Amino acid sequence: MAKITIRDVAREAGVSISTVSNALNDVDVLNPATKLHVLEVAERLNYVPNLNGKMLKSGKTMMLGFFTTSVSGPYFYKLIETMSRQCERHGYGLNVFVTKDKQVIMSNILGRRVDGVIIYEELKIDEHDIEIMQKDKIKAVFLDRAFSNDTMGSVTFDSYAAGYEAAKYLIGLGHKRIAYISGVDTMFDSVRRRDGYLAALKEYGLPFDGDYVIQGYFEEDSTFNAIKAFIRMHASKLPTAFLAGNDLSAMGCVQALKAHGYEVPGDVSVVGFDDIDIAQYFSPPLTTVRNPIARQAILTVDHLVRMIQGKEEGQSQTLTGELIVRASSHVPVD
Amino acid sequence: MAKITIRDVAREAGVSISTVSNALNDVDVLNPATKLHVLEVAERLNYVPNLNGKMLKSGKTMMLGFFTTSVSGPYFYKLIETMSRQCERHGYGLNVFVTKDKQVIMSNILGRRVDGVIIYEELKIDEHDIEIMQKDKIKAVFLDRAFSNDTMGSVTFDSYAAGYEAAKYLIGLGHKRIAYISGVDTMFDSVRRRDGYLAALKEYGLPFDGDYVIQGYFEEDSTFNAIKAFIRMHASKLPTAFLAGNDLSAMGCVQALKAHGYEVPGDVSVVGFDDIDIAQYFSPPLTTVRNPIARQAILTVDHLVRMIQGKEEGQSQTLTGELIVRASSHVPVD
DNA sequence: CCTTTTTATAAAAACGTTTTTATGAAATTA
DNA sequence: TAATTTCATAAAAACGTTTTTATAAAAAGG
């Protein structure tokens, strides 16, 4: 009683395998009666087409690949859930690969396990890899960097502008000592937000103190620890505001400040990025620059699908943030 | 310049395709010189084997499938990241399917897109589906329910015991009015935690009030709203403790209480389940029953891989929680 | 009523691999 | 040296589909 194939259905129904295939794929070239009969037999035998055979022959897997080094945090799961739903809408599945192994990534992409790929992976794919992908006409959309050629697509968030806007907002409130909480330097978004922050400082003539860029890894708990250490070091003269590279680190920062007896925003203001779902329920509700994650997810999938269908060439789309002022920021006390 | 295949490599190297295959797959039957030459040519042509051809012929995809209806929240991304890493260790990839469409699930499973499946999906797969999977000798491990037969595996968390323990702990502190914040009734874990809680109430002779089971959907923000509504309704006589079905809802509950001016644990105690990473950094740090997610992930993948290798039959494994007492719970004030 | 077109189905080729079987040359044995 | 074994490689079959081509019967046209 091995796995039944199209051949078994054909034999049982007394027709050829091409007839079965046509019946199942709804190619209307068959006598309706035959088609019905075949379908009935297939149903009775619980026949399910083998996808590997199907994929090999058709050259299509009807799967999109999402390659990422991490799925931690609200940014990713919002992205993944929205992309998944959007894929389903187009008749595709989404294959999520969580790996840092470039070998794994490239062999899955070039080996055609998926029809198109979405890549978020912080610098690991280099120019040479991209060249190889171009030669193979791989359809790809990047989420963490923009492209100027027309074979690769990208849908990015303008993190530089967001960093600049957030810093400008704090400066506008009167803050003079503003610290930045970064991720790691391989994360494009972290670096660009920081650069925007630096640009604003410069524009308004505020001095930049190297100590004021704190590594928080974009996570709540590691930021919590980093800020506690920072507070111990700078207790005499704390910044009046922290600009955190994402909402999670903003939350960790707030917790650390509270743990040391500081009030937010009474003593210190904290601003984040992304506007993840929890941000508005946090205590205090977070001021943040909204990153339209769901929109990014939808645009990405739509763009990739159209690229696969040959309806569109790769293009760079940039989404801009929106400053959401809530309770975690205030004019400085001193 | 279409995609190059094993045939192109063979032609270019002046050998047969079987020789190329043997060289690439390291079958030591070849003259070392030939093998080296073939490898060199393959490298030069940037040959990457087509996975669909490979999968069809070998009958193996070297992929495990994870089917889930949601990836929201720390429970899932911890699970997914850990499972991914563990898969990689075994030479497998992890294919994450986020869908509620049973048709999608079944056709991917029965169509052999993956070599084995891990299923978390709250009641949608019924006995009949399982029967079909058994007939097809599908290797599967369930994360949300246990099995007594030996074709399906399961690695579950003993939520009933966890609910019982947590409630008993609160009762031991002296609490008499304890509310439970549930997910939805299709979630096994939510229901079992609640049943454990009810059992403890009964055992210690505490009355059960139907109003005291509040639906929070296992999310922070919806719980926040649900508890606010609950507080408005029951302001005169609030429970002295909330047992939340998971840490996220515990956090939402705390935020809602704070928003209404209650102190935790000063006025009200709150206890959660899971011990997600943030729990210890939350303010106040959460008392919770630790759910060994990473261990569940690793056990699951290991078990499934051994089932695929034929080294093991499906079996039910149960993990037990551990009560972690932190600052969010206290003896009642009245 | 014979030829052409249409219709319905079957047969065969193809997708890109791996694996089994075949083949011929070299090495070993008798 | 003839017969056997070993070695290295090639040829062919197979995996389960879809798609292209072929075939036979029925319908239409003159």
XYZ file of C-alpha atoms (C1' of nucleotides) in Angstrom:
728
model
C 0.000 0.000 0.000
C 2.636 2.494 -1.030
C 1.894 6.103 -1.842
C -0.573 6.213 -4.691
C 0.359 8.154 -7.792
C -1.351 9.511 -10.799
C -0.653 6.157 -12.410
C -2.782 4.353 -9.863
C -5.630 6.723 -10.451
C -5.307 6.239 -14.210
C -5.364 2.449 -13.924
C -8.282 2.465 -11.502
C -10.267 4.849 -13.680
C -9.324 3.020 -16.863
C -7.844 6.085 -18.553
C -4.381 7.411 -19.367
C -2.350 9.483 -16.978
C -2.618 12.514 -19.213
C -6.363 12.321 -18.878
C -6.055 12.212 -15.119
C -3.728 15.181 -15.171
C -6.102 17.138 -17.349
C -9.054 16.282 -15.168
C -7.287 17.341 -12.006
C -5.904 20.530 -13.473
C -9.225 21.472 -14.916
C -8.035 21.671 -18.513
C -11.346 21.732 -20.310
C -10.631 19.438 -23.160
C -12.201 16.376 -21.615
C -15.615 14.906 -21.893
C -17.356 16.165 -18.752
C -18.383 12.636 -17.870
C -14.808 11.357 -18.042
C -13.571 14.232 -15.978
C -16.182 13.610 -13.324
C -15.368 9.931 -13.240
C -11.645 10.567 -12.881
C -12.221 13.089 -10.128
C -14.446 10.656 -8.335
C -11.824 7.913 -8.510
C -9.084 10.280 -7.370
C -11.212 11.290 -4.428
C -11.990 7.721 -3.533
C -8.313 6.753 -3.584
C -7.418 9.815 -1.530
C -5.012 10.826 -4.235
C -2.829 13.840 -3.464
C -0.399 14.962 -6.186
C 3.249 14.680 -5.305
C 4.569 18.209 -5.207
C 8.097 17.253 -6.113
C 7.027 15.741 -9.391
C 4.833 18.703 -10.032
C 7.542 21.227 -9.227
C 10.168 19.500 -11.303
C 8.028 19.344 -14.386
C 6.440 22.745 -14.137
C 9.552 24.527 -12.949
C 7.413 26.306 -10.387
C 7.262 25.641 -6.685
C 4.606 28.213 -5.850
C 6.647 29.105 -2.827
C 8.388 32.307 -1.870
C 11.398 32.145 0.418
C 12.034 34.518 3.289
C 15.635 34.430 4.424
C 16.458 35.988 7.747
C 19.024 35.623 10.487
C 16.462 36.027 13.231
C 12.750 35.978 13.908
C 12.935 37.512 17.371
C 10.737 40.415 18.189
C 7.500 41.962 17.035
C 9.057 43.401 13.887
C 9.684 39.961 12.503
C 6.519 38.239 13.431
C 4.401 41.056 12.171
C 6.371 40.871 8.952
C 6.113 37.109 8.690
C 2.422 36.928 9.483
C 1.538 39.656 7.041
C 3.721 38.274 4.289
C 2.257 34.823 4.840
C -1.262 36.067 4.482
C -0.403 38.056 1.399
C 1.342 35.073 -0.172
C -1.708 32.926 0.399
C -3.781 35.545 -1.342
C -1.577 35.174 -4.428
C -1.641 31.388 -4.282
C 1.879 31.146 -2.939
C 3.255 29.681 0.241
C 5.948 31.335 2.300
C 9.009 29.367 3.244
C 10.817 30.939 6.190
C 14.513 30.144 6.503
C 16.177 31.234 9.721
C 19.887 30.821 9.191
C 23.202 32.626 9.096
C 24.778 30.030 6.867
C 25.258 31.626 3.475
C 25.833 28.247 1.901
C 22.356 27.207 2.987
C 20.886 30.402 1.649
C 22.557 30.265 -1.736
C 21.932 26.595 -2.410
C 18.269 27.002 -1.598
C 17.950 30.077 -3.765
C 19.963 28.859 -6.724
C 18.666 25.320 -6.331
C 15.214 26.712 -6.974
C 13.500 25.518 -3.869
C 11.434 28.675 -4.186
C 10.224 30.819 -7.067
C 11.401 34.071 -5.549
C 13.137 35.290 -2.425
C 12.788 37.971 0.175
C 16.000 38.713 1.999
C 16.653 40.346 5.332
C 19.991 39.416 6.594
C 22.352 42.145 7.516
C 25.282 42.261 5.144
C 25.968 38.585 4.643
C 24.964 38.508 0.983
C 27.683 40.430 -0.838
C 28.019 41.957 -4.280
C 29.442 38.771 -5.684
C 26.492 36.704 -4.519
C 24.137 39.224 -5.994
C 25.934 39.025 -9.304
C 25.486 35.262 -9.319
C 21.818 35.660 -8.539
C 21.427 38.144 -11.354
C 23.050 35.785 -13.823
C 20.567 33.123 -12.780
C 17.711 35.580 -13.118
C 16.679 34.999 -9.514
C 13.740 37.154 -8.504
C 14.623 38.817 -5.232
C 13.444 41.628 -3.008
C 15.644 42.963 -0.235
C 14.238 44.442 2.934
C 17.353 45.986 4.365
C 19.004 47.796 1.499
C 18.165 49.585 -1.696
C 19.318 48.829 -5.219
C 19.804 50.961 -8.244
C 19.753 48.229 -10.867
C 16.535 46.772 -12.157
C 16.967 43.093 -11.462
C 16.802 43.274 -7.686
C 13.894 44.834 -5.870
C 13.868 46.416 -2.469
C 11.311 47.767 -0.056
C 13.020 49.673 2.694
C 12.211 51.972 5.518
C 13.893 55.377 5.425
C 15.723 54.915 8.684
C 18.035 57.854 8.156
C 15.125 60.267 7.883
C 13.438 58.605 10.840
C 16.539 59.005 12.989
C 16.863 62.569 11.900
C 13.213 63.395 12.628
C 13.223 61.783 16.046
C 16.402 63.586 17.080
C 15.089 66.861 15.717
C 11.916 66.405 17.740
C 13.871 65.908 20.961
C 16.115 68.856 20.170
C 13.006 70.909 19.511
C 11.753 70.067 22.992
C 14.931 71.551 24.356
C 17.069 68.498 24.991
C 20.811 69.021 24.739
C 22.191 65.721 25.943
C 20.669 62.930 23.858
C 22.037 59.384 23.847
C 21.459 56.844 21.096
C 20.907 53.158 21.775
C 22.154 51.171 18.812
C 21.842 47.594 17.620
C 24.974 46.102 16.135
C 26.891 47.765 13.308
C 25.992 45.091 10.798
C 22.374 46.173 10.956
C 21.703 48.695 8.267
C 18.693 50.118 10.042
C 20.534 50.724 13.266
C 23.410 52.451 11.519
C 21.184 54.640 9.401
C 19.017 55.695 12.316
C 22.172 56.625 14.168
C 23.470 58.575 11.190
C 20.219 60.509 11.002
C 20.537 61.263 14.704
C 24.123 62.422 14.230
C 23.111 64.637 11.322
C 20.455 66.332 13.447
C 22.906 66.909 16.291
C 25.326 68.470 13.865
C 22.720 70.621 12.194
C 21.647 72.114 15.499
C 25.169 72.537 16.747
C 24.998 70.024 19.563
C 28.241 68.323 20.534
C 28.578 64.593 19.964
C 29.930 62.427 22.743
C 31.129 58.987 21.651
C 30.043 57.560 25.017
C 26.496 58.474 24.132
C 26.114 55.700 21.609
C 25.221 52.625 23.615
C 25.039 49.138 22.197
C 21.745 47.492 23.099
C 21.441 44.812 20.393
C 17.852 45.858 19.607
C 16.562 43.609 22.370
C 14.731 44.469 25.552
C 16.794 42.507 28.022
C 20.257 43.252 26.672
C 19.371 46.930 26.486
C 18.101 46.751 30.053
C 21.523 45.564 31.166
C 23.441 47.956 28.921
C 21.516 50.961 30.239
C 21.974 49.909 33.843
C 25.721 49.800 33.237
C 25.554 53.138 31.469
C 23.665 54.730 34.361
C 26.251 53.530 36.854
C 28.980 55.108 34.746
C 27.217 58.417 34.080
C 25.099 58.864 37.206
C 26.479 62.351 37.843
C 25.335 63.724 34.537
C 22.794 61.602 32.752
C 21.462 62.415 29.280
C 18.049 64.086 29.424
C 16.826 61.911 26.578
C 17.470 58.495 25.085
C 16.790 57.792 21.442
C 16.505 54.024 21.203
C 17.093 52.255 17.885
C 13.827 50.325 18.207
C 10.873 50.062 20.563
C 12.152 46.969 22.275
C 15.328 48.737 23.340
C 13.287 51.790 24.315
C 11.275 49.528 26.611
C 14.390 47.966 28.083
C 15.781 51.457 28.592
C 12.669 52.625 30.427
C 12.745 49.579 32.699
C 16.389 50.219 33.547
C 15.720 53.894 34.315
C 12.777 52.955 36.528
C 14.881 50.382 38.311
C 17.303 53.178 39.210
C 14.525 55.391 40.442
C 14.305 57.732 37.475
C 10.908 58.729 36.125
C 10.012 58.658 32.466
C 9.347 61.230 31.152
C 9.649 63.187 34.427
C 13.400 62.883 34.643
C 14.347 61.449 31.304
C 12.634 61.191 27.911
C 12.787 57.996 25.862
C 11.871 57.675 22.183
C 11.823 54.499 20.127
C 11.348 53.349 16.545
C 8.833 51.036 14.848
C 5.644 51.529 16.885
C 5.185 47.861 17.587
C 1.784 46.837 18.923
C 2.818 46.980 22.566
C 4.250 50.503 22.311
C 0.928 52.194 22.963
C 0.137 50.023 25.981
C 3.555 50.349 27.537
C 3.858 52.410 30.674
C 4.414 55.144 29.798
C 3.057 54.825 26.258
C 6.025 55.213 23.946
C 6.795 58.104 21.679
C 8.132 56.439 18.556
C 8.580 56.712 14.803
C 6.072 54.381 13.205
C 7.522 51.866 10.789
C 4.736 50.621 8.509
C 5.684 46.968 8.825
C 2.479 45.523 7.462
C 2.661 47.818 4.479
C 6.239 46.841 3.864
C 5.245 43.175 4.008
C 2.425 43.602 1.538
C 4.376 45.765 -0.891
C 7.217 43.282 -0.795
C 5.126 40.239 -1.592
C 3.142 42.043 -4.272
C 6.272 43.334 -5.928
C 7.981 39.954 -5.873
C 4.949 38.187 -7.290
C 4.747 40.667 -10.145
C 8.460 40.238 -10.809
C 7.964 36.476 -11.016
C 5.049 36.932 -13.388
C 7.284 39.096 -15.535
C 4.956 42.045 -15.128
C 7.478 44.189 -13.362
C 11.215 44.716 -13.077
C 12.977 45.075 -9.766
C 12.578 48.500 -8.246
C 13.451 50.305 -5.053
C 10.617 51.473 -2.859
C 11.146 53.481 0.277
C 8.655 53.862 3.087
C 8.841 56.801 5.413
C 8.126 56.813 9.112
C 5.692 58.915 11.056
C 6.484 60.420 14.425
C 3.931 59.290 17.012
C 4.155 61.459 20.103
C 3.007 59.713 23.278
C 3.806 60.010 26.966
C 7.411 58.850 27.139
C 8.874 62.145 25.962
C 8.694 65.592 27.475
C 10.617 68.863 27.752
C 13.810 68.406 29.779
C 13.836 69.322 33.455
C 17.230 71.050 33.666
C 22.437 31.049 -21.013
C 19.720 29.135 -19.305
C 20.193 27.491 -15.950
C 23.018 24.995 -16.194
C 22.335 21.412 -15.243
C 24.325 18.356 -14.461
C 24.284 17.661 -18.196
C 26.194 20.834 -18.971
C 28.804 19.961 -16.414
C 29.111 16.470 -17.885
C 29.532 17.788 -21.420
C 32.049 20.415 -20.374
C 34.065 17.934 -18.339
C 33.811 15.276 -21.038
C 32.261 12.664 -18.774
C 28.841 11.134 -18.221
C 26.248 12.597 -15.927
C 26.514 9.662 -13.559
C 30.173 10.474 -13.113
C 29.303 14.051 -12.302
C 26.693 12.927 -9.809
C 29.135 10.577 -8.155
C 31.803 13.231 -7.982
C 29.466 15.762 -6.414
C 27.971 13.341 -3.941
C 31.349 12.076 -2.930
C 30.700 8.463 -3.832
C 34.249 7.106 -3.760
C 34.205 4.942 -6.790
C 35.877 7.409 -9.083
C 39.450 7.969 -10.070
C 40.525 10.814 -7.799
C 41.806 12.752 -10.794
C 38.448 12.515 -12.580
C 36.617 13.547 -9.476
C 38.846 16.554 -9.004
C 38.446 17.552 -12.628
C 34.651 17.288 -12.472
C 34.531 19.284 -9.269
C 36.720 21.918 -10.831
C 34.469 22.203 -13.865
C 31.329 22.332 -11.722
C 32.872 25.091 -9.675
C 33.899 27.022 -12.762
C 30.400 26.821 -14.240
C 28.866 27.815 -10.899
C 26.808 24.692 -11.008
C 24.198 24.346 -8.254
C 22.093 21.170 -8.234
C 18.399 21.663 -8.805
C 16.690 20.648 -5.603
C 13.462 19.628 -7.288
C 15.218 17.027 -9.390
C 17.119 15.866 -6.387
C 14.031 15.658 -4.200
C 11.970 13.834 -6.762
C 14.547 11.174 -7.358
C 15.675 10.678 -3.797
C 12.242 10.984 -2.257
C 13.765 13.170 0.413
C 13.421 16.918 0.725
C 15.617 17.334 3.795
C 13.027 19.750 5.101
C 10.807 19.600 8.133
C 7.541 21.496 8.102
C 6.211 23.526 10.981
C 2.511 24.226 10.641
C 1.021 26.896 12.835
C -1.872 29.302 12.791
C 0.185 32.137 14.241
C 3.742 33.202 14.929
C 2.848 36.092 17.213
C 4.545 36.355 20.537
C 7.699 35.222 22.238
C 6.504 31.647 22.597
C 6.511 31.163 18.853
C 9.658 32.905 17.905
C 11.593 31.174 20.623
C 10.175 27.914 19.346
C 10.905 28.693 15.718
C 14.426 29.924 16.273
C 15.359 26.973 18.416
C 13.770 24.459 16.087
C 15.529 26.071 13.130
C 18.905 25.797 14.777
C 18.276 22.219 15.779
C 17.159 21.315 12.261
C 20.315 22.791 10.810
C 22.311 20.656 13.195
C 20.655 17.563 11.733
C 21.140 18.715 8.167
C 17.502 19.653 7.740
C 15.842 22.943 6.926
C 12.687 24.143 8.612
C 9.773 25.215 6.504
C 7.358 27.398 8.469
C 3.776 27.496 7.227
C 1.539 30.089 8.833
C -1.969 29.255 7.736
C -5.391 28.298 8.949
C -6.330 26.676 5.676
C -6.460 22.955 6.286
C -6.397 22.280 2.575
C -3.018 24.006 2.372
C -1.749 22.037 5.311
C -2.874 18.652 4.087
C -1.733 19.051 0.502
C 1.696 20.146 1.647
C 1.992 17.289 4.092
C 0.572 14.553 1.876
C 2.218 16.026 -1.219
C 5.533 15.424 0.449
C 6.899 18.927 0.378
C 8.599 18.019 3.630
C 9.974 14.819 5.140
C 8.215 15.283 8.456
C 5.906 17.731 10.148
C 5.541 19.539 13.417
C 2.030 20.714 14.090
C 0.694 23.379 16.390
C -2.661 24.450 15.347
C -5.417 24.323 17.821
C -7.960 21.680 16.916
C -8.151 22.099 13.165
C -6.594 18.753 12.305
C -9.184 16.166 13.281
C -9.183 12.429 13.809
C -10.012 11.789 10.207
C -7.046 13.804 8.961
C -4.810 11.977 11.369
C -6.064 8.668 10.056
C -5.183 9.730 6.528
C -1.740 10.789 7.649
C -1.213 7.482 9.375
C -2.173 5.566 6.265
C 0.417 7.543 4.352
C 2.991 6.909 7.045
C 3.522 10.614 7.553
C 5.999 11.350 10.318
C 4.465 13.935 12.596
C 4.954 15.435 16.013
C 2.224 17.486 17.658
C 2.960 20.274 20.086
C -0.487 20.864 21.451
C -1.891 17.439 22.220
C -0.774 14.014 23.257
C -1.291 10.698 21.489
C -1.561 7.178 22.725
C -0.793 5.428 19.463
C 2.727 4.949 18.212
C 2.611 6.547 14.791
C 2.191 10.146 15.930
C 4.582 11.798 18.328
C 3.907 14.644 20.687
C 5.899 16.885 22.958
C 3.575 18.806 25.205
C 3.663 20.982 28.240
C 1.644 19.785 31.227
C -0.597 22.808 31.343
C -3.114 21.256 33.674
C -0.481 20.693 36.347
C 0.898 24.177 35.732
C -2.513 25.768 36.197
C -3.079 23.713 39.303
C 0.305 24.630 40.797
C -0.043 28.334 40.114
C -3.516 28.472 41.613
C -2.399 26.434 44.618
C 0.470 28.859 45.142
C -1.896 31.840 45.185
C -4.311 30.047 47.483
C -1.385 29.224 49.757
C -0.584 32.936 49.984
C -4.088 33.479 51.295
C -5.918 34.655 48.169
C -9.602 33.825 48.081
C -10.789 35.700 45.001
C -8.667 34.619 42.045
C -9.621 35.385 38.439
C -8.354 33.478 35.412
C -7.506 35.176 32.124
C -8.063 32.719 29.309
C -7.143 32.555 25.644
C -9.837 31.136 23.384
C -11.452 27.794 23.998
C -9.905 26.204 20.947
C -6.471 26.511 22.538
C -5.694 23.331 24.409
C -3.169 25.027 26.646
C -5.552 27.732 27.739
C -8.291 25.272 28.548
C -6.019 22.924 30.436
C -4.478 25.695 32.499
C -7.958 26.836 33.383
C -9.013 23.305 34.320
C -6.004 23.019 36.618
C -6.954 26.323 38.199
C -10.535 25.127 38.681
C -9.341 21.884 40.227
C -7.250 23.774 42.758
C -10.175 26.050 43.652
C -12.341 23.030 44.196
C -9.758 21.169 46.215
C -9.376 24.068 48.625
C -13.078 24.731 48.833
C -13.056 28.127 47.149
C -16.204 29.116 45.262
C -16.019 29.537 41.507
C -17.531 32.603 39.920
C -18.162 32.324 36.170
C -17.448 36.033 35.808
C -13.947 35.374 37.000
C -12.876 33.733 33.761
C -11.958 36.570 31.443
C -11.159 36.160 27.775
C -7.839 37.853 26.920
C -6.856 36.023 23.738
C -3.332 35.388 25.071
C -2.222 38.799 23.796
C -1.009 41.826 25.667
C -3.188 44.467 24.090
C -6.476 42.586 23.944
C -5.993 41.536 27.554
C -5.284 45.147 28.452
C -8.670 46.115 27.087
C -10.482 43.110 28.528
C -9.148 43.795 32.030
C -10.018 47.474 31.844
C -13.575 46.495 31.043
C -13.526 43.917 33.821
C -12.293 46.493 36.337
C -15.063 48.900 35.414
C -17.614 46.147 36.005
C -16.147 44.828 39.255
C -14.592 47.943 40.801
C -16.429 47.449 44.082
C -14.964 44.062 44.777
C -11.949 43.232 42.658
C -10.218 39.832 42.784
C -7.091 39.939 44.919
C -5.209 37.946 42.311
C -5.223 37.330 38.554
C -3.927 34.123 37.096
C -3.189 34.928 33.472
C -3.044 32.149 30.869
C 0.318 33.344 29.598
C 2.873 36.035 30.384
C 1.703 38.347 27.646
C -1.768 38.528 29.110
C -0.250 38.893 32.574
C 1.612 41.922 31.287
C -1.484 43.372 29.700
C -3.333 42.776 32.950
C -0.669 44.588 34.985
C -0.747 47.553 32.595
C -4.511 47.771 32.897
C -4.397 47.598 36.694
C -1.741 50.321 36.768
C -3.788 52.452 34.438
C -6.605 52.280 36.966
C -4.319 53.201 39.835
C -3.904 49.752 41.377
C -0.490 48.625 42.497
C 0.946 45.227 41.651
C 1.538 43.391 43.907
C 0.523 45.948 46.535
C -3.177 45.813 45.753
C -3.441 42.871 43.404
C -1.220 39.903 42.571
C -0.686 38.765 38.990
C 0.802 35.449 37.915
C 1.528 34.317 34.362
C 2.669 31.247 32.453
C 5.663 30.544 30.187
C 8.424 32.739 31.656
C 9.181 34.434 28.378
C 12.439 36.397 28.231
C 10.851 39.728 29.123
C 9.088 38.378 32.204
C 12.061 38.932 34.487
C 12.607 42.496 33.273
C 9.000 43.498 33.452
C 7.981 45.919 36.130
C 7.250 44.293 38.437
C 9.164 41.138 37.482
C 6.553 38.472 36.863
C 5.802 35.455 38.951
C 5.165 32.746 36.384
C 5.268 29.033 35.641
C 8.238 28.410 33.386
C 7.498 26.606 30.142
C 10.720 25.082 28.809
C 10.170 26.245 25.242
C 13.691 25.685 24.010
C 13.708 22.206 25.422
C 10.388 21.474 23.795
C 11.760 22.695 20.472
C 14.867 20.548 20.690
C 13.064 17.424 21.868
C 10.544 17.850 19.080
C 13.062 18.130 16.283
C 15.215 15.326 17.631
C 12.245 13.036 17.998
C 10.952 13.791 14.526
C 14.327 13.246 12.913
C 14.682 9.883 14.614
C 11.183 8.936 13.475
C 12.139 9.793 9.909
C 15.299 7.756 10.179
C 13.180 4.856 11.379
C 15.060 4.714 14.641
C 12.070 5.528 16.755
C 8.308 5.239 16.807
C 6.051 8.121 17.722
C 5.805 8.700 21.441
C 4.263 11.193 23.828
C 6.586 13.292 25.901
C 5.353 15.696 28.539
C 7.330 18.586 29.976
C 6.459 19.984 33.356
C 6.582 23.618 34.383
C 8.436 25.198 37.253
C 6.956 27.923 39.401
C 9.197 30.998 39.357
C 8.263 33.362 42.152
C 9.117 37.003 41.449
C 7.726 40.349 42.528
C 4.288 40.412 40.912
C 2.665 38.211 43.558
C 2.227 38.762 47.263
C -0.070 37.935 50.172
C -3.469 39.629 49.768
C -4.146 42.911 51.545
C -7.657 42.245 52.799
C -20.067 8.804 -49.700
C -15.416 10.434 -49.465
C -12.521 14.039 -47.474
C -11.632 17.258 -43.965
C -12.158 19.046 -39.469
C -13.171 18.523 -34.716
C -13.193 16.040 -30.466
C -11.571 12.958 -26.980
C -8.139 10.262 -25.433
C -3.696 7.887 -25.421
C 1.213 7.700 -25.950
C 5.532 9.676 -25.488
C 8.741 13.169 -24.140
C 10.488 16.022 -20.817
C 11.884 18.223 -16.222
C 17.064 17.225 -13.400
C 18.474 14.322 -10.571
C 20.190 9.465 -8.378
C 20.780 4.727 -8.798
C 21.062 0.476 -11.051
C 22.913 -2.020 -14.713
C 26.049 -2.511 -18.553
C 30.599 -2.155 -20.730
C 35.229 -2.189 -21.672
C 39.897 -1.957 -20.083
C 43.289 -3.151 -16.829
C 44.909 -6.132 -13.365
C 45.012 -10.527 -11.345
C 44.821 -15.447 -11.271
C 45.454 -20.149 -12.918
C 48.193 -16.957 -22.280
C 43.306 -17.691 -21.356
C 39.986 -16.901 -17.766
C 38.609 -14.269 -14.126
C 38.214 -10.378 -11.218
C 38.588 -5.531 -10.312
C 38.173 -0.856 -11.585
C 36.489 3.229 -13.871
C 33.117 5.032 -16.423
C 29.000 5.148 -19.409
C 24.288 4.106 -20.432
C 19.778 3.492 -19.059
C 16.022 3.458 -15.846
C 13.505 5.643 -12.499
C 11.168 9.274 -9.443
C 5.775 11.644 -10.491
C 4.308 15.007 -12.745
C 2.878 18.224 -17.122
C 2.916 19.023 -21.838
C 3.451 17.979 -26.508
C 2.472 14.959 -30.117
C -0.050 11.124 -32.086
C -4.229 8.460 -32.969
C -8.741 7.054 -33.573
C -13.491 8.073 -33.756
C -17.101 11.193 -34.636
C -18.925 15.204 -36.901
C -19.070 18.303 -40.654
C -18.579 19.728 -45.423
C -18.843 19.229 -50.394
